[in-house]
């Protein structure tokens, strides 16, 4: 396959010529082939190449000018290049939830990044609009990302279509958020979606639950459906409070007289009790009693909120040291068993120092009879 992206126009024609000659020689060597097959084979040899654009200089230059303006921290010049005289044209998304352009400023251009290898991709034409895909590789330290740009051309006008990254600031779970030298109040940005310039960005964020210290930069490029975000750290005091709140929740659940306490993060199915008796249902048991012997130790980390309807901060809690509970009953046959406790939990923090714990699915554990 010919890599036309790295060839000059003259070289491209030469390659086409060589492909046609090679196909002709193949045809002459196989006179038994039908004329239809010969023509088809020759046509395919040509079509494979001519679908790739060869007049790419001006499209590549437009992308180069755009990225160069950003490298020089000139946001307005970059926007003017992208829009080509029509304000807002570059980020017209034909949708009611167009991201905010509040971060398309000099303060949020980003620093310490570079780009190279601006290459041509494919061309398509719909009605009178020609779209040429151009690729550029953005780098920051050891990070590297391929960025796609769509160069639009209509009646000798050229502009860029959506040359920005789209980021959901709500996923940072903090408010406000500082990106480079620009500060954005997340609650004022609608659904949290914002446009951001391609490049490396430093993020600082703080909340009563999480903190992002800006020690790790992110590299954003257009077209990334899931742009990277720095991992927020759960505050030590929040983790301590959440551990204590979880232990208090276990104490409340231990007051239940059911083998499977409702809305509690532990329980046991009757048929999984490792006892001599054959129990089938909760109704077979009388005077069920739970007691927490050892509380599990939890480890907390931040998690995104994409799967939740509300915007309250969420944490992921993982049991790193098992907890143990004792369950007993008096009927139909007295027994006492020990249950190991482990579960992955989602912790919702609706208000500071308030915690709601969710375990889904509930993990039932085998309990060992130790009479």
mmCIF file of C-alpha atoms in Angstrom:
data_model
loop_
_atom_site.group_PDB
_atom_site.id
_atom_site.type_symbol
_atom_site.label_atom_id
_atom_site.label_comp_id
_atom_site.label_asym_id
_atom_site.label_seq_id
_atom_site.Cartn_x
_atom_site.Cartn_y
_atom_site.Cartn_z
ATOM 1 C CA UNK A 1 0.000 0.000 0.000
ATOM 2 C CA UNK A 2 1.413 3.382 -0.934
ATOM 3 C CA UNK A 3 1.785 5.856 1.956
ATOM 4 C CA UNK A 4 0.662 8.915 0.015
ATOM 5 C CA UNK A 5 0.788 11.155 3.088
ATOM 6 C CA UNK A 6 4.579 11.240 2.889
ATOM 7 C CA UNK A 7 4.890 11.718 -0.904
ATOM 8 C CA UNK A 8 5.191 14.791 -3.040
ATOM 9 C CA UNK A 9 2.685 15.392 -5.811
ATOM 10 C CA UNK A 10 5.272 14.350 -8.462
ATOM 11 C CA UNK A 11 6.167 11.244 -6.499
ATOM 12 C CA UNK A 12 2.497 10.378 -6.176
ATOM 13 C CA UNK A 13 1.953 10.529 -9.941
ATOM 14 C CA UNK A 14 5.076 8.429 -10.489
ATOM 15 C CA UNK A 15 3.788 5.826 -8.081
ATOM 16 C CA UNK A 16 0.424 5.740 -9.844
ATOM 17 C CA UNK A 17 2.208 5.267 -13.147
ATOM 18 C CA UNK A 18 4.280 2.384 -11.753
ATOM 19 C CA UNK A 19 1.145 0.735 -10.317
ATOM 20 C CA UNK A 20 -0.623 0.934 -13.703
ATOM 21 C CA UNK A 21 2.399 -0.514 -15.562
ATOM 22 C CA UNK A 22 2.684 -3.367 -13.076
ATOM 23 C CA UNK A 23 -1.000 -4.164 -13.516
ATOM 24 C CA UNK A 24 -0.635 -4.067 -17.312
ATOM 25 C CA UNK A 25 2.293 -6.526 -17.185
ATOM 26 C CA UNK A 26 0.156 -8.837 -14.974
ATOM 27 C CA UNK A 27 -2.639 -8.627 -17.548
ATOM 28 C CA UNK A 28 -0.368 -9.497 -20.512
ATOM 29 C CA UNK A 29 1.060 -12.476 -18.635
ATOM 30 C CA UNK A 30 -2.437 -13.899 -18.097
ATOM 31 C CA UNK A 31 -4.261 -13.799 -21.476
ATOM 32 C CA UNK A 32 -6.844 -16.296 -20.223
ATOM 33 C CA UNK A 33 -8.281 -13.668 -17.882
ATOM 34 C CA UNK A 34 -11.405 -11.944 -19.162
ATOM 35 C CA UNK A 35 -11.307 -8.354 -20.288
ATOM 36 C CA UNK A 36 -13.742 -7.428 -17.517
ATOM 37 C CA UNK A 37 -11.360 -8.702 -14.860
ATOM 38 C CA UNK A 38 -8.440 -6.890 -16.452
ATOM 39 C CA UNK A 39 -10.285 -3.583 -16.596
ATOM 40 C CA UNK A 40 -11.554 -3.997 -13.044
ATOM 41 C CA UNK A 41 -8.073 -4.768 -11.725
ATOM 42 C CA UNK A 42 -6.568 -1.768 -13.458
ATOM 43 C CA UNK A 43 -9.335 0.502 -12.222
ATOM 44 C CA UNK A 44 -8.868 -0.634 -8.637
ATOM 45 C CA UNK A 45 -5.120 0.030 -8.881
ATOM 46 C CA UNK A 46 -5.812 3.637 -9.788
ATOM 47 C CA UNK A 47 -8.788 4.228 -7.461
ATOM 48 C CA UNK A 48 -6.822 3.147 -4.414
ATOM 49 C CA UNK A 49 -4.613 6.194 -4.852
ATOM 50 C CA UNK A 50 -6.733 8.921 -6.379
ATOM 51 C CA UNK A 51 -9.129 8.906 -3.397
ATOM 52 C CA UNK A 52 -6.316 10.420 -1.340
ATOM 53 C CA UNK A 53 -5.852 14.205 -1.694
ATOM 54 C CA UNK A 54 -2.708 15.551 -3.302
ATOM 55 C CA UNK A 55 -3.351 19.289 -2.921
ATOM 56 C CA UNK A 56 -2.721 19.247 0.807
ATOM 57 C CA UNK A 57 -0.269 22.106 1.302
ATOM 58 C CA UNK A 58 -2.786 24.803 2.210
ATOM 59 C CA UNK A 59 -4.786 22.544 4.564
ATOM 60 C CA UNK A 60 -1.666 21.482 6.430
ATOM 61 C CA UNK A 61 -0.521 25.113 6.591
ATOM 62 C CA UNK A 62 -3.822 26.153 8.201
ATOM 63 C CA UNK A 63 -3.444 23.569 10.970
ATOM 64 C CA UNK A 64 0.203 24.551 11.415
ATOM 65 C CA UNK A 65 -0.762 28.242 11.757
ATOM 66 C CA UNK A 66 -3.452 27.384 14.312
ATOM 67 C CA UNK A 67 -1.134 25.308 16.504
ATOM 68 C CA UNK A 68 1.690 27.836 16.133
ATOM 69 C CA UNK A 69 -0.586 30.605 17.427
ATOM 70 C CA UNK A 70 -1.391 28.496 20.487
ATOM 71 C CA UNK A 71 2.286 27.715 21.055
ATOM 72 C CA UNK A 72 2.823 31.484 21.213
ATOM 73 C CA UNK A 73 -0.094 31.802 23.678
ATOM 74 C CA UNK A 74 -2.167 33.948 21.319
ATOM 75 C CA UNK A 75 -5.676 32.638 21.857
ATOM 76 C CA UNK A 76 -7.446 35.269 19.768
ATOM 77 C CA UNK A 77 -5.216 34.668 16.760
ATOM 78 C CA UNK A 78 -5.859 30.925 17.010
ATOM 79 C CA UNK A 79 -9.622 31.495 17.196
ATOM 80 C CA UNK A 80 -9.516 33.867 14.208
ATOM 81 C CA UNK A 81 -7.643 31.249 12.177
ATOM 82 C CA UNK A 82 -10.160 28.581 13.164
ATOM 83 C CA UNK A 83 -13.225 30.740 12.469
ATOM 84 C CA UNK A 84 -11.900 32.428 9.300
ATOM 85 C CA UNK A 85 -13.927 35.577 9.811
ATOM 86 C CA UNK A 86 -17.148 34.045 11.130
ATOM 87 C CA UNK A 87 -17.306 34.191 14.927
ATOM 88 C CA UNK A 88 -18.129 30.876 16.555
ATOM 89 C CA UNK A 89 -18.121 28.909 13.304
ATOM 90 C CA UNK A 90 -15.333 26.579 14.429
ATOM 91 C CA UNK A 91 -17.318 25.243 17.386
ATOM 92 C CA UNK A 92 -20.801 25.213 15.946
ATOM 93 C CA UNK A 93 -22.050 21.821 17.138
ATOM 94 C CA UNK A 94 -25.628 22.092 15.867
ATOM 95 C CA UNK A 95 -26.829 21.153 19.333
ATOM 96 C CA UNK A 96 -28.575 22.673 22.333
ATOM 97 C CA UNK A 97 -25.748 21.639 24.682
ATOM 98 C CA UNK A 98 -22.867 23.469 23.037
ATOM 99 C CA UNK A 99 -19.985 23.609 25.540
ATOM 100 C CA UNK A 100 -18.969 26.878 27.141
ATOM 101 C CA UNK A 101 -16.195 28.896 25.489
ATOM 102 C CA UNK A 102 -15.121 30.493 28.788
ATOM 103 C CA UNK A 103 -11.712 28.786 28.668
ATOM 104 C CA UNK A 104 -10.828 29.888 25.133
ATOM 105 C CA UNK A 105 -8.568 32.647 26.471
ATOM 106 C CA UNK A 106 -4.852 33.389 26.724
ATOM 107 C CA UNK A 107 -4.942 32.320 30.386
ATOM 108 C CA UNK A 108 -5.958 28.764 29.445
ATOM 109 C CA UNK A 109 -3.786 28.158 26.394
ATOM 110 C CA UNK A 110 -1.419 25.829 28.229
ATOM 111 C CA UNK A 111 2.372 25.691 28.231
ATOM 112 C CA UNK A 112 5.309 23.324 27.773
ATOM 113 C CA UNK A 113 3.915 21.334 24.865
ATOM 114 C CA UNK A 114 4.906 20.944 21.257
ATOM 115 C CA UNK A 115 3.640 19.421 18.027
ATOM 116 C CA UNK A 116 5.139 17.777 14.976
ATOM 117 C CA UNK A 117 4.338 15.579 11.987
ATOM 118 C CA UNK A 118 1.446 17.503 10.468
ATOM 119 C CA UNK A 119 0.111 15.040 7.885
ATOM 120 C CA UNK A 120 -2.749 14.831 5.443
ATOM 121 C CA UNK A 121 -5.474 12.258 5.816
ATOM 122 C CA UNK A 122 -8.568 11.790 3.667
ATOM 123 C CA UNK A 123 -10.918 14.081 1.740
ATOM 124 C CA UNK A 124 -14.668 14.015 1.416
ATOM 125 C CA UNK A 125 -17.057 16.355 -0.337
ATOM 126 C CA UNK A 126 -20.697 16.957 0.487
ATOM 127 C CA UNK A 127 -22.641 19.463 -1.560
ATOM 128 C CA UNK A 128 -20.100 22.257 -2.084
ATOM 129 C CA UNK A 129 -18.118 21.761 1.162
ATOM 130 C CA UNK A 130 -14.790 19.933 0.926
ATOM 131 C CA UNK A 131 -13.532 18.382 4.183
ATOM 132 C CA UNK A 132 -9.867 17.471 4.490
ATOM 133 C CA UNK A 133 -8.620 15.553 7.525
ATOM 134 C CA UNK A 134 -5.244 16.658 8.858
ATOM 135 C CA UNK A 135 -3.349 14.958 11.687
ATOM 136 C CA UNK A 136 -0.782 16.376 14.098
ATOM 137 C CA UNK A 137 1.059 14.745 16.966
ATOM 138 C CA UNK A 138 1.087 16.741 20.205
ATOM 139 C CA UNK A 139 3.712 15.995 22.843
ATOM 140 C CA UNK A 140 4.315 16.930 26.468
ATOM 141 C CA UNK A 141 7.162 15.228 28.277
ATOM 142 C CA UNK A 142 6.625 11.521 27.740
ATOM 143 C CA UNK A 143 2.993 12.053 26.780
ATOM 144 C CA UNK A 144 1.982 11.907 23.125
ATOM 145 C CA UNK A 145 -1.425 12.220 21.489
ATOM 146 C CA UNK A 146 -2.611 12.184 17.886
ATOM 147 C CA UNK A 147 -4.894 15.105 17.130
ATOM 148 C CA UNK A 148 -7.345 15.183 14.241
ATOM 149 C CA UNK A 149 -8.385 18.418 12.549
ATOM 150 C CA UNK A 150 -11.100 18.802 9.915
ATOM 151 C CA UNK A 151 -10.294 21.561 7.462
ATOM 152 C CA UNK A 152 -13.438 22.838 5.774
ATOM 153 C CA UNK A 153 -13.351 24.611 2.391
ATOM 154 C CA UNK A 154 -16.232 26.329 0.659
ATOM 155 C CA UNK A 155 -16.050 28.974 -2.042
ATOM 156 C CA UNK A 156 -12.332 29.614 -1.378
ATOM 157 C CA UNK A 157 -12.923 30.025 2.368
ATOM 158 C CA UNK A 158 -11.130 27.666 4.751
ATOM 159 C CA UNK A 159 -11.798 27.121 8.444
ATOM 160 C CA UNK A 160 -11.417 24.463 11.131
ATOM 161 C CA UNK A 161 -14.345 22.450 12.428
ATOM 162 C CA UNK A 162 -14.282 21.782 16.206
ATOM 163 C CA UNK A 163 -10.541 22.183 16.755
ATOM 164 C CA UNK A 164 -10.999 22.103 20.535
ATOM 165 C CA UNK A 165 -11.107 19.432 23.184
ATOM 166 C CA UNK A 166 -14.420 19.039 25.036
ATOM 167 C CA UNK A 167 -14.006 18.505 28.783
ATOM 168 C CA UNK A 168 -16.578 17.825 31.487
ATOM 169 C CA UNK A 169 -15.476 19.842 34.519
ATOM 170 C CA UNK A 170 -18.092 18.164 36.720
ATOM 171 C CA UNK A 171 -16.000 14.992 36.563
ATOM 172 C CA UNK A 172 -13.288 16.750 38.571
ATOM 173 C CA UNK A 173 -15.702 16.845 41.532
ATOM 174 C CA UNK A 174 -14.416 20.213 42.691
ATOM 175 C CA UNK A 175 -15.523 23.804 42.408
ATOM 176 C CA UNK A 176 -14.008 26.136 41.338
ATOM 177 C CA UNK A 177 -11.414 24.652 38.967
ATOM 178 C CA UNK A 178 -8.242 26.422 37.881
ATOM 179 C CA UNK A 179 -6.913 25.442 34.458
ATOM 180 C CA UNK A 180 -3.513 27.011 33.826
ATOM 181 C CA UNK A 181 -4.148 30.630 34.871
ATOM 182 C CA UNK A 182 -7.922 30.659 34.317
ATOM 183 C CA UNK A 183 -10.422 29.889 37.060
ATOM 184 C CA UNK A 184 -13.844 28.505 36.200
ATOM 185 C CA UNK A 185 -16.800 28.149 38.546
ATOM 186 C CA UNK A 186 -18.228 24.767 37.662
ATOM 187 C CA UNK A 187 -21.730 25.407 38.974
ATOM 188 C CA UNK A 188 -21.990 28.350 36.558
ATOM 189 C CA UNK A 189 -21.007 26.308 33.494
ATOM 190 C CA UNK A 190 -24.329 24.581 32.881
ATOM 191 C CA UNK A 191 -23.789 20.886 32.356
ATOM 192 C CA UNK A 192 -20.058 21.281 32.992
ATOM 193 C CA UNK A 193 -18.939 20.935 29.359
ATOM 194 C CA UNK A 194 -16.283 23.397 28.227
ATOM 195 C CA UNK A 195 -14.143 23.859 25.144
ATOM 196 C CA UNK A 196 -10.388 23.739 25.766
ATOM 197 C CA UNK A 197 -7.457 24.447 23.490
ATOM 198 C CA UNK A 198 -5.257 21.556 22.362
ATOM 199 C CA UNK A 199 -2.127 21.256 24.461
ATOM 200 C CA UNK A 200 -0.867 20.435 27.940
ATOM 201 C CA UNK A 201 -2.769 21.950 30.845
ATOM 202 C CA UNK A 202 -2.179 22.213 34.560
ATOM 203 C CA UNK A 203 -5.229 21.728 36.763
ATOM 204 C CA UNK A 204 -5.734 22.849 40.334
ATOM 205 C CA UNK A 205 -8.977 22.120 42.152
ATOM 206 C CA UNK A 206 -10.207 21.964 45.690
ATOM 207 C CA UNK A 207 -13.319 20.949 47.562
ATOM 208 C CA UNK A 208 -14.312 19.784 51.005
ATOM 209 C CA UNK A 209 -13.842 16.191 49.805
ATOM 210 C CA UNK A 210 -11.166 16.141 47.082
ATOM 211 C CA UNK A 211 -8.071 18.021 46.076
ATOM 212 C CA UNK A 212 -6.052 18.196 42.823
ATOM 213 C CA UNK A 213 -2.604 19.640 43.406
ATOM 214 C CA UNK A 214 -1.566 20.315 39.800
ATOM 215 C CA UNK A 215 1.476 18.053 39.963
ATOM 216 C CA UNK A 216 0.407 16.074 36.867
ATOM 217 C CA UNK A 217 -0.423 17.884 33.625
ATOM 218 C CA UNK A 218 -2.963 16.566 31.133
ATOM 219 C CA UNK A 219 -2.642 16.580 27.343
ATOM 220 C CA UNK A 220 -5.897 17.398 25.578
ATOM 221 C CA UNK A 221 -6.566 17.071 21.850
ATOM 222 C CA UNK A 222 -9.686 17.522 19.689
ATOM 223 C CA UNK A 223 -11.731 14.436 18.958
ATOM 224 C CA UNK A 224 -10.885 12.572 22.169
ATOM 225 C CA UNK A 225 -14.213 11.229 23.478
ATOM 226 C CA UNK A 226 -12.760 10.770 26.967
ATOM 227 C CA UNK A 227 -10.057 13.394 27.569
ATOM 228 C CA UNK A 228 -7.753 12.534 30.474
ATOM 229 C CA UNK A 229 -8.330 14.161 33.844
ATOM 230 C CA UNK A 230 -5.959 14.235 36.801
ATOM 231 C CA UNK A 231 -6.882 11.927 39.653
ATOM 232 C CA UNK A 232 -8.252 13.794 42.618
ATOM 233 C CA UNK A 233 -7.058 12.817 46.078
ATOM 234 C CA UNK A 234 -9.477 12.215 48.914
ATOM 235 C CA UNK A 235 -8.600 14.413 51.848
ATOM 236 C CA UNK A 236 -7.187 12.546 54.856
ATOM 237 C CA UNK A 237 -9.750 14.017 57.222
ATOM 238 C CA UNK A 238 -12.548 12.977 54.854
ATOM 239 C CA UNK A 239 -11.235 9.390 54.666
ATOM 240 C CA UNK A 240 -11.079 9.251 58.485
ATOM 241 C CA UNK A 241 -14.625 10.589 58.811
ATOM 242 C CA UNK A 242 -15.903 8.164 56.168
ATOM 243 C CA UNK A 243 -14.285 5.195 57.942
ATOM 244 C CA UNK A 244 -15.939 6.195 61.206
ATOM 245 C CA UNK A 245 -19.290 6.748 59.486
ATOM 246 C CA UNK A 246 -19.068 3.321 57.870
ATOM 247 C CA UNK A 247 -18.352 1.631 61.203
ATOM 248 C CA UNK A 248 -21.366 3.407 62.680
ATOM 249 C CA UNK A 249 -23.427 2.140 59.743
ATOM 250 C CA UNK A 250 -22.294 -1.439 60.433
ATOM 251 C CA UNK A 251 -23.320 -1.054 64.076
ATOM 252 C CA UNK A 252 -26.807 0.021 62.976
ATOM 253 C CA UNK A 253 -27.067 -2.920 60.588
ATOM 254 C CA UNK A 254 -25.909 -5.319 63.307
ATOM 255 C CA UNK A 255 -29.082 -4.491 65.250
ATOM 256 C CA UNK A 256 -31.120 -6.283 62.582
ATOM 257 C CA UNK A 257 -32.789 -9.625 63.316
ATOM 258 C CA UNK A 258 -32.628 -10.709 59.668
ATOM 259 C CA UNK A 259 -30.014 -12.878 57.999
ATOM 260 C CA UNK A 260 -29.993 -10.358 55.161
ATOM 261 C CA UNK A 261 -30.398 -6.946 56.798
ATOM 262 C CA UNK A 262 -32.181 -4.605 54.405
ATOM 263 C CA UNK A 263 -30.046 -1.864 52.810
ATOM 264 C CA UNK A 264 -26.980 -3.087 54.692
ATOM 265 C CA UNK A 265 -23.596 -3.915 53.189
ATOM 266 C CA UNK A 266 -23.492 -7.435 54.610
ATOM 267 C CA UNK A 267 -25.737 -10.455 54.816
ATOM 268 C CA UNK A 268 -25.802 -14.173 54.211
ATOM 269 C CA UNK A 269 -28.085 -16.452 52.238
ATOM 270 C CA UNK A 270 -29.512 -19.309 54.312
ATOM 271 C CA UNK A 271 -28.484 -22.081 51.931
ATOM 272 C CA UNK A 272 -24.901 -20.853 52.007
ATOM 273 C CA UNK A 273 -24.512 -21.267 55.737
ATOM 274 C CA UNK A 274 -21.872 -23.894 56.324
ATOM 275 C CA UNK A 275 -23.741 -25.626 59.149
ATOM 276 C CA UNK A 276 -25.102 -29.096 59.877
ATOM 277 C CA UNK A 277 -28.708 -27.938 59.622
ATOM 278 C CA UNK A 278 -30.564 -27.608 56.318
ATOM 279 C CA UNK A 279 -32.067 -24.130 56.336
ATOM 280 C CA UNK A 280 -33.990 -22.763 53.394
ATOM 281 C CA UNK A 281 -35.274 -19.285 54.208
ATOM 282 C CA UNK A 282 -35.096 -16.429 56.666
ATOM 283 C CA UNK A 283 -38.433 -17.591 58.129
ATOM 284 C CA UNK A 284 -36.732 -20.762 59.384
ATOM 285 C CA UNK A 285 -34.673 -18.743 61.838
ATOM 286 C CA UNK A 286 -35.575 -17.249 65.187
ATOM 287 C CA UNK A 287 -33.758 -14.747 67.381
ATOM 288 C CA UNK A 288 -31.156 -13.884 64.769
ATOM 289 C CA UNK A 289 -28.364 -11.779 66.193
ATOM 290 C CA UNK A 290 -25.403 -10.007 64.567
ATOM 291 C CA UNK A 291 -22.277 -8.702 66.236
ATOM 292 C CA UNK A 292 -19.352 -6.869 64.667
ATOM 293 C CA UNK A 293 -16.101 -8.445 65.854
ATOM 294 C CA UNK A 294 -13.647 -6.556 63.647
ATOM 295 C CA UNK A 295 -14.414 -3.579 61.446
ATOM 296 C CA UNK A 296 -13.094 -3.774 57.883
ATOM 297 C CA UNK A 297 -10.533 -1.149 56.953
ATOM 298 C CA UNK A 298 -11.437 0.855 53.896
ATOM 299 C CA UNK A 299 -9.275 2.608 51.355
ATOM 300 C CA UNK A 300 -10.837 5.565 49.562
ATOM 301 C CA UNK A 301 -10.161 7.067 46.163
ATOM 302 C CA UNK A 302 -11.946 9.519 43.935
ATOM 303 C CA UNK A 303 -14.200 8.335 41.161
ATOM 304 C CA UNK A 304 -15.986 10.127 38.321
ATOM 305 C CA UNK A 305 -19.684 10.909 38.431
ATOM 306 C CA UNK A 306 -20.622 9.891 34.877
ATOM 307 C CA UNK A 307 -22.929 7.129 36.125
ATOM 308 C CA UNK A 308 -24.814 9.265 38.623
ATOM 309 C CA UNK A 309 -27.682 11.638 38.055
ATOM 310 C CA UNK A 310 -26.751 13.956 40.917
ATOM 311 C CA UNK A 311 -23.585 16.024 41.149
ATOM 312 C CA UNK A 312 -22.610 15.157 44.728
ATOM 313 C CA UNK A 313 -18.989 14.023 45.117
ATOM 314 C CA UNK A 314 -18.472 10.275 45.080
ATOM 315 C CA UNK A 315 -15.677 8.077 46.346
ATOM 316 C CA UNK A 316 -14.780 4.470 45.721
ATOM 317 C CA UNK A 317 -14.199 2.480 48.913
ATOM 318 C CA UNK A 318 -12.349 -0.829 48.787
ATOM 319 C CA UNK A 319 -11.944 -3.185 51.730
ATOM 320 C CA UNK A 320 -8.187 -3.622 52.234
ATOM 321 C CA UNK A 321 -8.476 -5.527 55.532
ATOM 322 C CA UNK A 322 -11.352 -7.939 56.061
ATOM 323 C CA UNK A 323 -13.912 -7.352 58.744
ATOM 324 C CA UNK A 324 -15.547 -10.160 60.696
ATOM 325 C CA UNK A 325 -19.049 -10.517 62.068
ATOM 326 C CA UNK A 326 -20.733 -13.177 64.159
ATOM 327 C CA UNK A 327 -24.261 -14.281 63.291
ATOM 328 C CA UNK A 328 -26.319 -16.583 65.518
ATOM 329 C CA UNK A 329 -29.853 -17.891 65.825
ATOM 330 C CA UNK A 330 -31.780 -19.983 68.355
ATOM 331 C CA UNK A 331 -34.172 -21.856 66.078
ATOM 332 C CA UNK A 332 -34.804 -24.200 64.405
ATOM 333 C CA UNK A 333 -31.410 -25.374 65.576
ATOM 334 C CA UNK A 334 -29.076 -23.151 67.606
ATOM 335 C CA UNK A 335 -25.994 -22.134 65.679
ATOM 336 C CA UNK A 336 -23.281 -19.520 65.649
ATOM 337 C CA UNK A 337 -21.106 -18.667 62.652
ATOM 338 C CA UNK A 338 -18.421 -16.224 61.663
ATOM 339 C CA UNK A 339 -18.731 -14.214 58.461
ATOM 340 C CA UNK A 340 -15.848 -12.529 56.695
ATOM 341 C CA UNK A 341 -16.836 -9.174 55.254
ATOM 342 C CA UNK A 342 -15.564 -7.616 52.051
ATOM 343 C CA UNK A 343 -17.235 -5.395 49.464
ATOM 344 C CA UNK A 344 -16.566 -2.629 46.984
ATOM 345 C CA UNK A 345 -18.578 0.398 47.978
ATOM 346 C CA UNK A 346 -19.596 3.685 46.434
ATOM 347 C CA UNK A 347 -19.657 6.514 48.943
ATOM 348 C CA UNK A 348 -21.831 9.511 48.172
ATOM 349 C CA UNK A 349 -21.128 12.750 50.021
ATOM 350 C CA UNK A 350 -24.241 14.931 49.789
ATOM 351 C CA UNK A 351 -22.972 17.331 52.468
ATOM 352 C CA UNK A 352 -19.660 17.690 54.309
ATOM 353 C CA UNK A 353 -19.337 15.014 57.018
ATOM 354 C CA UNK A 354 -22.415 13.190 55.685
ATOM 355 C CA UNK A 355 -21.926 9.876 53.915
ATOM 356 C CA UNK A 356 -24.166 7.415 52.117
ATOM 357 C CA UNK A 357 -22.809 3.951 51.350
ATOM 358 C CA UNK A 358 -23.903 1.771 48.437
ATOM 359 C CA UNK A 359 -22.818 -1.788 47.695
ATOM 360 C CA UNK A 360 -24.151 -3.093 44.397
ATOM 361 C CA UNK A 361 -24.336 -5.961 43.954
ATOM 362 C CA UNK A 362 -24.429 -7.009 47.584
ATOM 363 C CA UNK A 363 -21.690 -9.501 48.286
ATOM 364 C CA UNK A 364 -22.871 -12.439 50.384
ATOM 365 C CA UNK A 365 -20.131 -14.356 52.121
ATOM 366 C CA UNK A 366 -19.971 -17.892 53.399
ATOM 367 C CA UNK A 367 -20.177 -18.070 57.163
ATOM 368 C CA UNK A 368 -18.276 -20.798 58.996
ATOM 369 C CA UNK A 369 -20.004 -22.582 61.862
ATOM 370 C CA UNK A 370 -17.625 -22.662 64.811
ATOM 371 C CA UNK A 371 -19.797 -24.205 67.541
#
